[in-house]
């Protein structure tokens, strides 16, 4: 067990774990597969043929080369349906850090690149593979990226094998050409493997390739085909049109069915997706759609499609079938009834304790000597929220440095909501079909509520009590007021990032604690928080906001997030702390584009 951190980007350890996979050779020839692509006018590779790596009784997690068509079939994604022409993919990874080591991942076991890279290419002498969000923000865009991520796809209709990159990949021509040569040399196809540019930008780059890289465009590949089913399913939702670029700053409702001009890298929970560009079988949004059980399809010209545009903003039923699709208008009542029957299981809140009125020192919230600490944390959450209850336990662990803190119970939040008529305002909104049926109206009215809450005065006695405690126990210190609801840090629902924190100074009228408290309370009604709770059937009126209060850190040297387990070790063989940290006040959760946080494991 290592006694010091293993830092991302540092030199590799001298000892590297060598994984050997004993694979039986598979028999048979692939003459039929080869002749089909040879007929396309591409000269076969003159190098010696590769041999099959997999056998009939082997299911490897990855191969370093595809020696025959059986290897491809063994690793390829599951076809949509055996009765119709489709496409299957094997995702490829080139590790530029490791001398361009090439991997073809089992794409049924590891449907996205990160799944495989984090399991097999993280640690053990290699740099730590970052968490998914950071991985996605760098490995498809940065010129100095560690990996080149692609896929070998077989299109059954034309019987053509292609090397593809994701349509949003920002690789330049030199990187793409080098990746194609590595992958083609690692397959039995050689230069009979086409490069298929999956976006207009990649098509432009491919025009500069020489004869050694055969190119086939989407129009050539799908000549005469306008419809592509990706995930066969049915759902009801409101039809919304957005460009993929607009997804950067537009949050869709989970009840929306999105029509997009192109294929994005990621997307929030939706009732369905229609893209105007064809997708690859293992595109991120299709993996998400399959995991969520929501329909996903591609339709040429969908963004300009007149029939779809007529239904923009209306409630519809989307049915994606194997050979056809159907979009029909429905009433909101029909859509609501479908949602009630098909929504995910509700998250059960622990309830609220309105009897607690004390501004409680953090170490007094949870009794860690209790025979049932779990129940003690749950009881603390009812009165002081999940964040404060869990921090109470952390603050009582000997040897763990933690700032002195106290918590303001949920009872004062409910007092505030009642005193100013905000509870009645929420009840009226929830009963209004325009509010529940139109995300734009919902967003606007929630903002009106937040604005009103941020202007309403606090109860004078409550405000005086908070200021008195701060001056007596935290004199001259600017304080941080952090959200701590009873609807976060729960089993099965973290609520991470839904609410806000705000600093305040009792001795600075321009930076008042009253403003900080009101802003944190108002964040209960952020659009994204409301949508996440609605998706999980959480009763909005049962949500109470407590406050965790400790000193602020305006000039921190670093800030970060830590997990008390090793997310790259699902078997539990290498227990470690995972730390994701950023210099100064730069955001770890939402860094600027192109900014990557440091990450390390402490074993």
Coordinates of C-alpha atoms in Angstrom, one line a residue:
X1 CA 0.0 0.0 0.0
X2 CA 1.5 3.4 -1.0
X3 CA 2.1 5.8 1.9
X4 CA 2.2 9.0 -0.2
X5 CA -0.1 10.6 -2.8
X6 CA 0.1 9.3 -6.4
X7 CA 0.0 12.6 -8.4
X8 CA -1.6 12.9 -11.8
X9 CA 1.0 13.7 -14.5
X10 CA 4.0 12.7 -12.5
X11 CA 6.6 10.2 -13.9
X12 CA 5.4 6.6 -14.0
X13 CA 6.5 4.2 -11.4
X14 CA 9.4 2.0 -12.4
X15 CA 7.3 -1.1 -11.6
X16 CA 4.4 -1.5 -13.8
X17 CA 1.7 -4.1 -13.3
X18 CA 1.7 -6.3 -16.4
X19 CA -1.7 -7.8 -17.3
X20 CA -1.5 -10.9 -19.4
X21 CA -4.6 -12.4 -21.0
X22 CA -4.5 -15.9 -22.2
X23 CA -6.7 -16.1 -25.3
X24 CA -7.3 -19.0 -27.5
X25 CA -7.0 -18.4 -31.3
X26 CA -10.3 -18.4 -33.2
X27 CA -10.5 -20.3 -36.4
X28 CA -12.1 -19.5 -39.8
X29 CA -11.2 -17.0 -42.5
X30 CA -12.5 -13.5 -43.1
X31 CA -12.2 -13.6 -46.9
X32 CA -15.8 -12.5 -47.4
X33 CA -15.5 -9.5 -45.1
X34 CA -12.2 -8.5 -46.8
X35 CA -13.5 -8.8 -50.4
X36 CA -16.5 -6.5 -49.8
X37 CA -14.3 -3.6 -48.8
X38 CA -11.6 -4.4 -51.4
X39 CA -14.4 -4.0 -54.0
X40 CA -14.7 -0.4 -52.8
X41 CA -11.5 0.4 -54.7
X42 CA -9.2 0.6 -51.7
X43 CA -5.9 -1.2 -52.0
X44 CA -5.5 -3.9 -49.3
X45 CA -2.7 -3.5 -46.7
X46 CA 0.4 -5.5 -47.9
X47 CA 1.5 -6.3 -44.4
X48 CA 1.3 -9.8 -43.0
X49 CA -2.3 -10.6 -41.8
X50 CA -3.1 -10.5 -38.1
X51 CA -4.4 -13.6 -36.4
X52 CA -7.5 -13.8 -34.3
X53 CA -7.0 -12.8 -30.6
X54 CA -10.3 -14.1 -29.1
X55 CA -11.8 -17.6 -29.1
X56 CA -15.3 -19.0 -28.8
X57 CA -15.0 -19.4 -25.1
X58 CA -13.3 -16.1 -24.3
X59 CA -14.9 -12.7 -23.5
X60 CA -11.9 -10.3 -22.9
X61 CA -12.4 -6.9 -21.4
X62 CA -10.2 -5.5 -24.2
X63 CA -7.8 -6.5 -27.0
X64 CA -4.7 -4.6 -28.2
X65 CA -5.6 -5.5 -31.8
X66 CA -8.5 -6.9 -33.8
X67 CA -7.1 -9.9 -35.7
X68 CA -10.3 -11.0 -37.5
X69 CA -14.0 -10.3 -37.7
X70 CA -14.6 -12.6 -34.8
X71 CA -12.6 -10.3 -32.6
X72 CA -14.7 -7.4 -33.6
X73 CA -18.0 -9.3 -33.0
X74 CA -16.7 -10.4 -29.5
X75 CA -16.1 -6.8 -28.4
X76 CA -18.8 -4.9 -30.4
X77 CA -21.8 -3.2 -28.9
X78 CA -25.1 -5.0 -28.9
X79 CA -27.1 -4.4 -32.1
X80 CA -30.4 -2.6 -31.9
X81 CA -32.2 -5.5 -33.5
X82 CA -31.0 -8.4 -35.5
X83 CA -33.9 -8.1 -38.0
X84 CA -32.9 -4.7 -39.5
X85 CA -29.7 -3.2 -40.9
X86 CA -27.8 -1.4 -38.2
X87 CA -24.4 -0.5 -36.9
X88 CA -22.2 -1.9 -34.2
X89 CA -19.1 -0.3 -32.7
X90 CA -15.9 -1.2 -30.8
X91 CA -14.5 1.8 -29.0
X92 CA -10.8 2.4 -29.3
X93 CA -8.4 4.2 -27.0
X94 CA -4.9 5.3 -27.9
X95 CA -2.8 6.2 -24.8
X96 CA -0.4 8.9 -25.9
X97 CA 1.3 8.9 -22.5
X98 CA 2.1 5.2 -22.8
X99 CA 3.8 5.3 -26.2
X100 CA 0.5 5.3 -28.2
X101 CA -0.6 2.0 -26.6
X102 CA -3.7 0.9 -28.4
X103 CA -6.8 -0.7 -26.8
X104 CA -10.0 -2.0 -28.2
X105 CA -12.5 -2.1 -25.3
X106 CA -15.3 -4.6 -24.8
X107 CA -18.0 -2.1 -25.7
X108 CA -20.8 -4.1 -24.1
X109 CA -19.0 -4.2 -20.8
X110 CA -17.6 -0.6 -21.2
X111 CA -20.1 1.4 -23.3
X112 CA -18.2 4.7 -23.0
X113 CA -14.5 5.5 -23.1
X114 CA -14.3 6.7 -19.5
X115 CA -15.7 3.4 -18.2
X116 CA -12.8 1.5 -19.7
X117 CA -10.0 4.1 -19.1
X118 CA -10.9 4.5 -15.4
X119 CA -10.9 0.8 -14.9
X120 CA -7.8 -0.2 -16.8
X121 CA -5.6 2.9 -17.5
X122 CA -5.7 4.6 -14.1
X123 CA -2.9 4.3 -11.6
X124 CA -0.6 1.3 -11.4
X125 CA 2.2 3.4 -12.8
X126 CA -0.1 5.4 -15.2
X127 CA -1.6 8.8 -14.5
X128 CA -4.9 8.8 -12.6
X129 CA -7.9 9.1 -15.0
X130 CA -10.0 12.0 -13.8
X131 CA -13.7 12.0 -13.0
X132 CA -16.1 11.8 -15.9
X133 CA -16.9 15.6 -16.2
X134 CA -13.2 16.5 -16.3
X135 CA -12.4 13.6 -18.7
X136 CA -15.0 14.8 -21.1
X137 CA -13.9 18.4 -21.0
X138 CA -10.3 17.6 -21.9
X139 CA -10.0 14.3 -23.7
X140 CA -12.2 15.5 -26.6
X141 CA -10.8 19.0 -26.9
X142 CA -7.3 19.6 -25.5
X143 CA -4.4 19.4 -28.0
X144 CA -2.3 18.0 -25.1
X145 CA -4.9 15.4 -24.2
X146 CA -3.6 12.0 -22.9
X147 CA -6.0 9.9 -25.0
X148 CA -7.3 9.8 -28.6
X149 CA -10.7 8.3 -28.3
X150 CA -12.4 6.7 -31.3
X151 CA -14.5 3.7 -32.5
X152 CA -14.4 1.1 -35.2
X153 CA -17.9 0.8 -36.5
X154 CA -19.4 -1.7 -38.9
X155 CA -22.4 -0.5 -40.9
X156 CA -24.4 -3.5 -41.9
X157 CA -26.3 -2.0 -44.9
X158 CA -23.3 -1.1 -47.0
X159 CA -21.1 -3.7 -45.2
X160 CA -18.4 -1.1 -44.5
X161 CA -16.0 -0.7 -41.5
X162 CA -15.1 2.8 -40.4
X163 CA -12.9 4.5 -37.9
X164 CA -14.8 7.4 -36.3
X165 CA -14.3 10.2 -33.8
X166 CA -17.0 11.8 -31.8
X167 CA -18.6 14.7 -33.8
X168 CA -17.6 17.2 -31.1
X169 CA -14.0 16.0 -31.0
X170 CA -11.6 19.0 -31.6
X171 CA -8.7 16.9 -32.8
X172 CA -6.7 18.4 -35.7
X173 CA -5.8 16.7 -39.0
X174 CA -2.4 15.5 -37.7
X175 CA -3.8 13.9 -34.6
X176 CA -6.6 12.2 -36.6
X177 CA -4.3 10.9 -39.3
X178 CA -1.9 9.5 -36.7
X179 CA -4.8 7.9 -34.9
X180 CA -6.2 6.3 -38.1
X181 CA -2.8 4.8 -38.9
X182 CA -2.5 3.3 -35.4
X183 CA -6.0 1.8 -35.5
X184 CA -5.9 0.5 -39.1
X185 CA -2.6 -1.2 -38.4
X186 CA -4.1 -2.8 -35.3
X187 CA -6.9 -4.4 -37.3
X188 CA -7.2 -7.1 -39.9
X189 CA -8.7 -4.5 -42.2
X190 CA -5.6 -2.4 -42.7
X191 CA -6.3 0.4 -45.1
X192 CA -9.6 -1.2 -46.0
X193 CA -10.8 0.6 -42.9
X194 CA -12.4 3.9 -43.9
X195 CA -12.3 7.1 -42.0
X196 CA -15.8 8.4 -41.5
X197 CA -16.0 12.1 -40.5
X198 CA -19.0 12.5 -38.2
X199 CA -19.3 16.3 -38.4
X200 CA -18.9 19.1 -41.0
X201 CA -15.7 20.2 -39.3
X202 CA -14.2 16.7 -39.6
X203 CA -15.3 16.4 -43.2
X204 CA -13.3 19.6 -43.9
X205 CA -10.2 18.1 -42.3
X206 CA -10.6 14.8 -44.1
X207 CA -10.5 16.6 -47.5
X208 CA -6.8 17.2 -46.9
X209 CA -6.0 13.5 -46.3
X210 CA -3.9 11.6 -48.8
X211 CA -4.8 8.4 -50.6
X212 CA -3.4 6.3 -47.7
X213 CA -6.5 7.3 -45.6
X214 CA -9.7 6.3 -47.5
X215 CA -12.6 8.6 -46.5
X216 CA -16.4 7.9 -46.7
X217 CA -18.9 10.7 -45.8
X218 CA -22.1 10.3 -44.0
X219 CA -24.1 11.0 -47.2
X220 CA -22.2 8.2 -49.0
X221 CA -22.7 5.9 -46.0
X222 CA -26.4 6.5 -45.6
X223 CA -27.3 7.3 -49.1
X224 CA -31.1 7.2 -49.3
X225 CA -31.6 6.8 -45.5
X226 CA -33.0 9.7 -43.5
X227 CA -34.0 7.9 -40.2
X228 CA -31.8 6.3 -37.7
X229 CA -33.3 4.6 -34.5
X230 CA -30.8 4.7 -31.7
X231 CA -32.9 3.7 -28.6
X232 CA -36.3 2.2 -29.3
X233 CA -38.7 3.5 -26.7
X234 CA -41.8 5.7 -26.2
X235 CA -42.4 8.8 -24.0
X236 CA -44.5 11.9 -23.6
X237 CA -43.0 15.4 -23.3
X238 CA -42.9 19.0 -24.5
X239 CA -41.2 19.3 -27.9
X240 CA -38.4 21.9 -27.6
X241 CA -35.9 23.0 -30.3
X242 CA -32.3 24.0 -29.3
X243 CA -28.9 24.0 -31.0
X244 CA -26.3 21.9 -29.3
X245 CA -24.3 25.1 -28.6
X246 CA -27.3 26.5 -26.7
X247 CA -27.2 23.6 -24.3
X248 CA -24.1 25.2 -22.7
X249 CA -26.2 27.9 -21.0
X250 CA -29.8 26.5 -21.3
X251 CA -31.2 24.1 -18.8
X252 CA -34.0 22.0 -20.2
X253 CA -36.9 20.6 -18.2
X254 CA -36.8 16.8 -17.6
X255 CA -40.3 16.8 -19.2
X256 CA -38.9 18.1 -22.5
X257 CA -38.3 16.2 -25.7
X258 CA -35.3 18.0 -27.4
X259 CA -34.9 18.4 -31.1
X260 CA -31.2 19.3 -31.7
X261 CA -29.3 20.5 -34.8
X262 CA -26.3 18.3 -34.0
X263 CA -25.0 15.7 -31.6
X264 CA -23.9 17.1 -28.2
X265 CA -21.4 15.5 -25.9
X266 CA -23.7 15.4 -22.9
X267 CA -27.3 16.4 -22.0
X268 CA -29.5 16.6 -18.9
X269 CA -32.3 14.2 -18.2
X270 CA -35.0 14.5 -20.9
X271 CA -38.0 12.5 -22.1
X272 CA -36.5 12.0 -25.5
X273 CA -33.9 13.2 -28.1
X274 CA -34.1 13.8 -31.9
X275 CA -30.9 15.0 -33.6
X276 CA -30.5 16.4 -37.1
X277 CA -27.2 14.6 -37.5
X278 CA -26.8 10.8 -37.4
X279 CA -25.2 9.4 -34.2
X280 CA -22.8 6.6 -33.6
X281 CA -24.2 3.7 -31.6
X282 CA -22.1 4.4 -28.6
X283 CA -22.4 8.2 -28.6
X284 CA -22.6 9.5 -25.0
X285 CA -26.2 10.7 -25.4
X286 CA -27.3 7.3 -26.7
X287 CA -25.6 5.6 -23.8
X288 CA -27.5 8.0 -21.5
X289 CA -30.8 7.4 -23.3
X290 CA -30.4 3.6 -23.0
X291 CA -29.6 3.9 -19.3
X292 CA -32.6 6.2 -18.8
X293 CA -34.9 4.1 -21.1
X294 CA -35.8 7.2 -23.1
X295 CA -36.3 7.3 -26.9
X296 CA -33.4 8.6 -29.1
X297 CA -33.3 8.9 -32.8
X298 CA -31.7 10.8 -35.7
X299 CA -33.6 12.4 -38.6
X300 CA -31.9 14.3 -41.4
X301 CA -33.0 17.9 -41.3
X302 CA -34.9 17.5 -38.1
X303 CA -34.1 21.0 -36.9
X304 CA -35.8 22.4 -40.0
X305 CA -38.5 19.7 -40.4
X306 CA -41.8 21.5 -41.0
X307 CA -44.0 18.8 -39.4
X308 CA -41.9 18.9 -36.2
X309 CA -41.8 22.7 -36.2
X310 CA -45.6 22.8 -36.2
X311 CA -45.5 21.0 -32.8
X312 CA -42.8 23.1 -31.2
X313 CA -43.7 24.0 -27.6
X314 CA -46.5 21.5 -27.5
X315 CA -47.0 18.2 -25.6
X316 CA -46.3 15.2 -27.8
X317 CA -45.9 11.4 -27.7
X318 CA -42.6 10.3 -29.3
X319 CA -42.4 6.7 -30.4
X320 CA -39.1 5.5 -31.8
X321 CA -39.5 2.2 -33.6
X322 CA -37.2 -0.1 -35.5
X323 CA -38.1 1.1 -38.9
X324 CA -40.2 4.2 -38.3
X325 CA -41.0 6.9 -35.8
X326 CA -44.1 8.8 -34.8
X327 CA -44.6 12.2 -33.2
X328 CA -48.3 13.0 -32.3
X329 CA -49.7 15.9 -30.3
X330 CA -51.3 15.1 -26.9
X331 CA -52.8 17.1 -24.1
X332 CA -50.9 18.1 -21.0
X333 CA -53.3 15.9 -19.0
X334 CA -52.3 12.9 -21.1
X335 CA -48.7 13.7 -20.7
X336 CA -49.1 14.1 -16.9
X337 CA -50.9 10.8 -16.7
X338 CA -48.1 9.1 -18.6
X339 CA -45.5 10.7 -16.3
X340 CA -47.4 9.6 -13.2
X341 CA -47.3 6.0 -14.4
X342 CA -43.7 6.0 -15.6
X343 CA -41.8 8.4 -13.3
X344 CA -38.8 7.0 -11.2
X345 CA -39.3 6.0 -7.6
X346 CA -39.8 8.9 -5.2
X347 CA -37.0 10.0 -2.8
X348 CA -38.2 9.8 0.7
X349 CA -37.2 12.8 2.9
X350 CA -36.5 12.2 6.5
X351 CA -39.1 14.8 7.5
X352 CA -38.6 18.1 9.4
X353 CA -38.2 18.8 13.1
X354 CA -39.7 22.3 13.8
X355 CA -39.2 22.0 17.6
X356 CA -35.5 22.8 17.5
X357 CA -34.8 26.5 17.8
X358 CA -31.3 26.6 19.1
X359 CA -28.3 27.9 17.1
X360 CA -26.5 24.7 17.7
X361 CA -22.7 24.3 17.9
X362 CA -21.8 21.7 15.2
X363 CA -20.4 19.1 17.5
X364 CA -23.7 18.9 19.5
X365 CA -26.0 18.1 16.5
X366 CA -25.2 14.4 16.2
X367 CA -24.4 12.1 19.2
X368 CA -21.6 10.0 17.7
X369 CA -21.5 7.8 20.8
X370 CA -25.0 6.6 20.0
X371 CA -25.6 2.9 19.4
X372 CA -27.2 3.9 16.1
X373 CA -25.2 6.7 14.6
X374 CA -27.2 6.4 11.3
X375 CA -30.4 7.2 13.1
X376 CA -28.7 10.0 15.0
X377 CA -27.6 11.5 11.7
X378 CA -31.2 11.2 10.3
X379 CA -32.5 13.0 13.4
X380 CA -30.0 15.7 13.0
X381 CA -30.9 16.1 9.3
X382 CA -34.6 16.7 10.2
X383 CA -33.7 19.8 12.3
X384 CA -30.3 21.0 10.8
X385 CA -30.2 19.5 7.3
X386 CA -27.9 16.9 5.8
X387 CA -24.8 19.0 5.4
X388 CA -24.7 20.1 9.0
X389 CA -25.6 16.7 10.3
X390 CA -22.8 15.0 8.4
X391 CA -20.3 17.8 9.2
X392 CA -21.2 17.3 12.9
X393 CA -19.8 13.7 12.7
X394 CA -16.7 14.9 10.8
X395 CA -16.0 17.6 13.4
X396 CA -16.0 15.0 16.2
X397 CA -13.4 12.7 14.5
X398 CA -10.2 13.0 16.5
X399 CA -7.3 14.3 14.4
X400 CA -9.4 15.7 11.6
X401 CA -8.9 19.5 11.4
X402 CA -12.3 21.2 10.8
X403 CA -13.4 24.9 11.2
X404 CA -15.4 25.8 14.2
X405 CA -19.1 26.0 13.1
X406 CA -22.7 26.1 14.2
X407 CA -26.0 25.5 12.5
X408 CA -29.3 27.4 12.1
X409 CA -32.3 25.0 12.2
X410 CA -34.9 24.6 9.4
X411 CA -37.6 26.1 11.7
X412 CA -36.5 29.6 11.0
X413 CA -36.7 29.0 7.2
X414 CA -40.3 27.8 7.6
X415 CA -41.1 30.8 9.8
X416 CA -39.7 33.1 7.1
X417 CA -41.8 31.4 4.3
X418 CA -45.0 31.7 6.4
X419 CA -44.5 35.3 7.7
X420 CA -44.2 36.7 4.2
X421 CA -46.8 34.6 2.4
X422 CA -44.2 32.7 0.4
X423 CA -45.6 29.3 1.3
X424 CA -49.0 30.3 -0.1
X425 CA -47.2 31.6 -3.2
X426 CA -45.6 28.3 -3.8
X427 CA -48.9 26.4 -3.2
X428 CA -50.5 28.6 -5.9
X429 CA -47.8 28.0 -8.4
X430 CA -47.9 24.3 -7.9
X431 CA -51.7 24.4 -8.6
X432 CA -51.2 26.4 -11.8
X433 CA -51.2 24.4 -15.0
X434 CA -49.2 27.2 -16.8
X435 CA -46.5 27.0 -14.2
X436 CA -46.3 23.2 -14.2
X437 CA -46.6 22.9 -18.0
X438 CA -44.3 25.6 -19.3
X439 CA -40.6 25.7 -18.2
X440 CA -40.2 29.3 -19.3
X441 CA -43.1 30.4 -17.1
X442 CA -41.9 28.2 -14.3
X443 CA -38.4 29.7 -14.5
X444 CA -39.7 33.3 -14.5
X445 CA -42.1 32.8 -11.6
X446 CA -39.4 31.0 -9.5
X447 CA -37.1 34.0 -10.1
X448 CA -39.9 36.3 -9.0
X449 CA -40.2 34.3 -5.8
X450 CA -36.4 34.4 -5.2
X451 CA -36.3 38.1 -5.8
X452 CA -39.0 38.7 -3.2
X453 CA -37.3 36.4 -0.7
X454 CA -34.0 38.3 -1.1
X455 CA -35.8 41.6 -0.3
X456 CA -38.0 40.5 2.6
X457 CA -36.8 41.4 6.1
X458 CA -35.7 38.8 8.6
X459 CA -37.5 38.4 12.0
X460 CA -35.7 41.0 14.2
X461 CA -35.3 38.7 17.2
X462 CA -33.8 35.9 15.0
X463 CA -31.4 38.3 13.3
X464 CA -30.3 39.7 16.6
X465 CA -29.7 36.2 18.0
X466 CA -27.5 35.3 15.1
X467 CA -25.5 38.5 15.3
X468 CA -25.0 38.1 19.0
X469 CA -23.6 34.6 18.6
X470 CA -21.3 35.7 15.9
X471 CA -19.9 38.7 17.9
X472 CA -19.5 36.6 21.0
X473 CA -18.0 33.5 19.5
X474 CA -16.6 34.6 16.1
X475 CA -15.5 38.2 16.7
X476 CA -14.2 40.1 13.7
X477 CA -14.6 37.1 11.3
X478 CA -16.4 37.1 8.0
X479 CA -18.7 34.1 8.0
X480 CA -19.9 31.6 5.3
X481 CA -23.6 30.6 5.3
X482 CA -24.0 27.2 3.5
X483 CA -27.1 25.5 2.4
X484 CA -28.1 22.4 4.5
X485 CA -31.5 21.1 3.4
X486 CA -33.3 18.0 4.5
X487 CA -33.4 17.1 0.7
X488 CA -29.6 16.6 0.2
X489 CA -26.9 14.1 1.2
X490 CA -29.5 11.4 1.3
X491 CA -29.2 7.8 0.4
X492 CA -29.9 7.7 -3.3
X493 CA -30.0 11.5 -3.8
X494 CA -27.0 13.8 -3.0
X495 CA -28.5 17.0 -4.3
X496 CA -25.0 18.2 -5.1
X497 CA -24.7 21.6 -6.6
X498 CA -28.4 22.4 -6.4
X499 CA -28.2 25.2 -3.8
X500 CA -25.9 28.1 -3.0
X501 CA -23.6 29.4 -0.2
X502 CA -23.1 33.1 0.6
X503 CA -20.7 35.0 2.9
X504 CA -21.6 37.9 5.2
X505 CA -20.0 40.1 7.9
X506 CA -22.1 41.3 10.9
X507 CA -19.9 44.4 11.1
X508 CA -20.2 45.4 7.4
X509 CA -23.6 46.8 6.3
X510 CA -22.7 46.4 2.7
X511 CA -22.0 42.7 3.3
X512 CA -24.7 41.9 5.7
X513 CA -25.5 38.5 7.2
X514 CA -29.2 39.1 6.6
X515 CA -28.6 39.3 2.8
X516 CA -26.5 36.1 3.0
X517 CA -29.2 34.2 4.9
X518 CA -31.9 35.3 2.5
X519 CA -29.9 34.4 -0.6
X520 CA -29.2 30.9 0.7
X521 CA -32.8 30.4 1.7
X522 CA -34.0 31.7 -1.7
X523 CA -31.8 29.1 -3.5
X524 CA -34.3 26.4 -2.6
X525 CA -36.3 27.8 -5.5
X526 CA -33.6 27.7 -8.2
X527 CA -35.0 26.3 -11.5
X528 CA -32.5 23.4 -11.6
X529 CA -33.2 22.5 -7.9
X530 CA -36.9 22.6 -8.6
X531 CA -36.6 20.3 -11.6
X532 CA -34.3 17.8 -9.9
X533 CA -36.7 17.5 -7.0
X534 CA -39.7 17.2 -9.4
X535 CA -38.0 14.4 -11.4
X536 CA -37.5 12.5 -8.2
X537 CA -41.0 13.2 -6.9
X538 CA -39.8 15.2 -3.9
X539 CA -42.5 17.3 -2.2
X540 CA -41.3 20.9 -2.6
X541 CA -43.2 22.2 0.4
X542 CA -41.5 19.5 2.6
X543 CA -38.1 20.9 1.8
X544 CA -36.5 22.8 4.7
X545 CA -33.3 24.9 4.5
X546 CA -31.1 24.9 7.5
X547 CA -27.7 26.8 7.5
X548 CA -24.3 25.6 8.3
X549 CA -22.2 28.5 9.4
X550 CA -18.4 28.7 9.7
X551 CA -15.6 31.2 8.9
X552 CA -15.1 32.2 5.3
X553 CA -11.9 31.7 3.5
X554 CA -11.5 34.6 1.1
X555 CA -7.8 34.1 0.4
X556 CA -7.5 30.3 0.3
X557 CA -4.4 28.8 -1.2
X558 CA -6.4 25.9 -2.6
X559 CA -9.9 24.5 -2.6
X560 CA -11.3 21.2 -3.6
X561 CA -13.5 18.2 -3.2
X562 CA -12.6 14.9 -1.5
X563 CA -14.1 11.5 -1.5
X564 CA -13.5 9.0 1.3
X565 CA -13.1 6.1 -1.1
X566 CA -11.3 5.3 -4.3
X567 CA -13.7 5.7 -7.2
X568 CA -11.3 3.9 -9.6
X569 CA -11.3 0.7 -7.5
X570 CA -14.8 -0.8 -7.4
X571 CA -13.4 -4.1 -6.0
X572 CA -12.1 -2.3 -2.9
X573 CA -8.6 -3.8 -3.3
X574 CA -6.8 -0.4 -3.1
X575 CA -8.7 1.8 -0.6
X576 CA -7.7 5.4 -0.9
X577 CA -8.9 9.0 -0.5
X578 CA -9.6 10.8 -3.8
X579 CA -8.8 14.5 -3.8
X580 CA -9.8 16.9 -6.6
X581 CA -8.2 20.3 -5.9
X582 CA -7.7 23.7 -7.6
X583 CA -5.4 26.6 -6.8
X584 CA -6.8 29.6 -5.1
X585 CA -10.5 30.3 -5.5
X586 CA -10.8 28.8 -9.0
X587 CA -13.9 26.5 -9.2
X588 CA -13.5 22.8 -8.9
X589 CA -17.1 21.9 -9.7
X590 CA -17.5 24.2 -12.7
X591 CA -14.0 25.3 -13.9
X592 CA -13.5 27.7 -16.8
X593 CA -13.3 25.9 -20.2
X594 CA -9.9 24.4 -20.7
X595 CA -9.1 24.5 -17.0
X596 CA -8.3 21.1 -15.4
X597 CA -8.1 20.5 -11.7
X598 CA -5.3 18.5 -10.0
X599 CA -6.3 15.1 -8.8
X600 CA -4.5 12.5 -6.6
X601 CA -5.1 9.4 -4.6
X602 CA -3.9 9.1 -1.1
X603 CA -3.6 5.4 -0.2

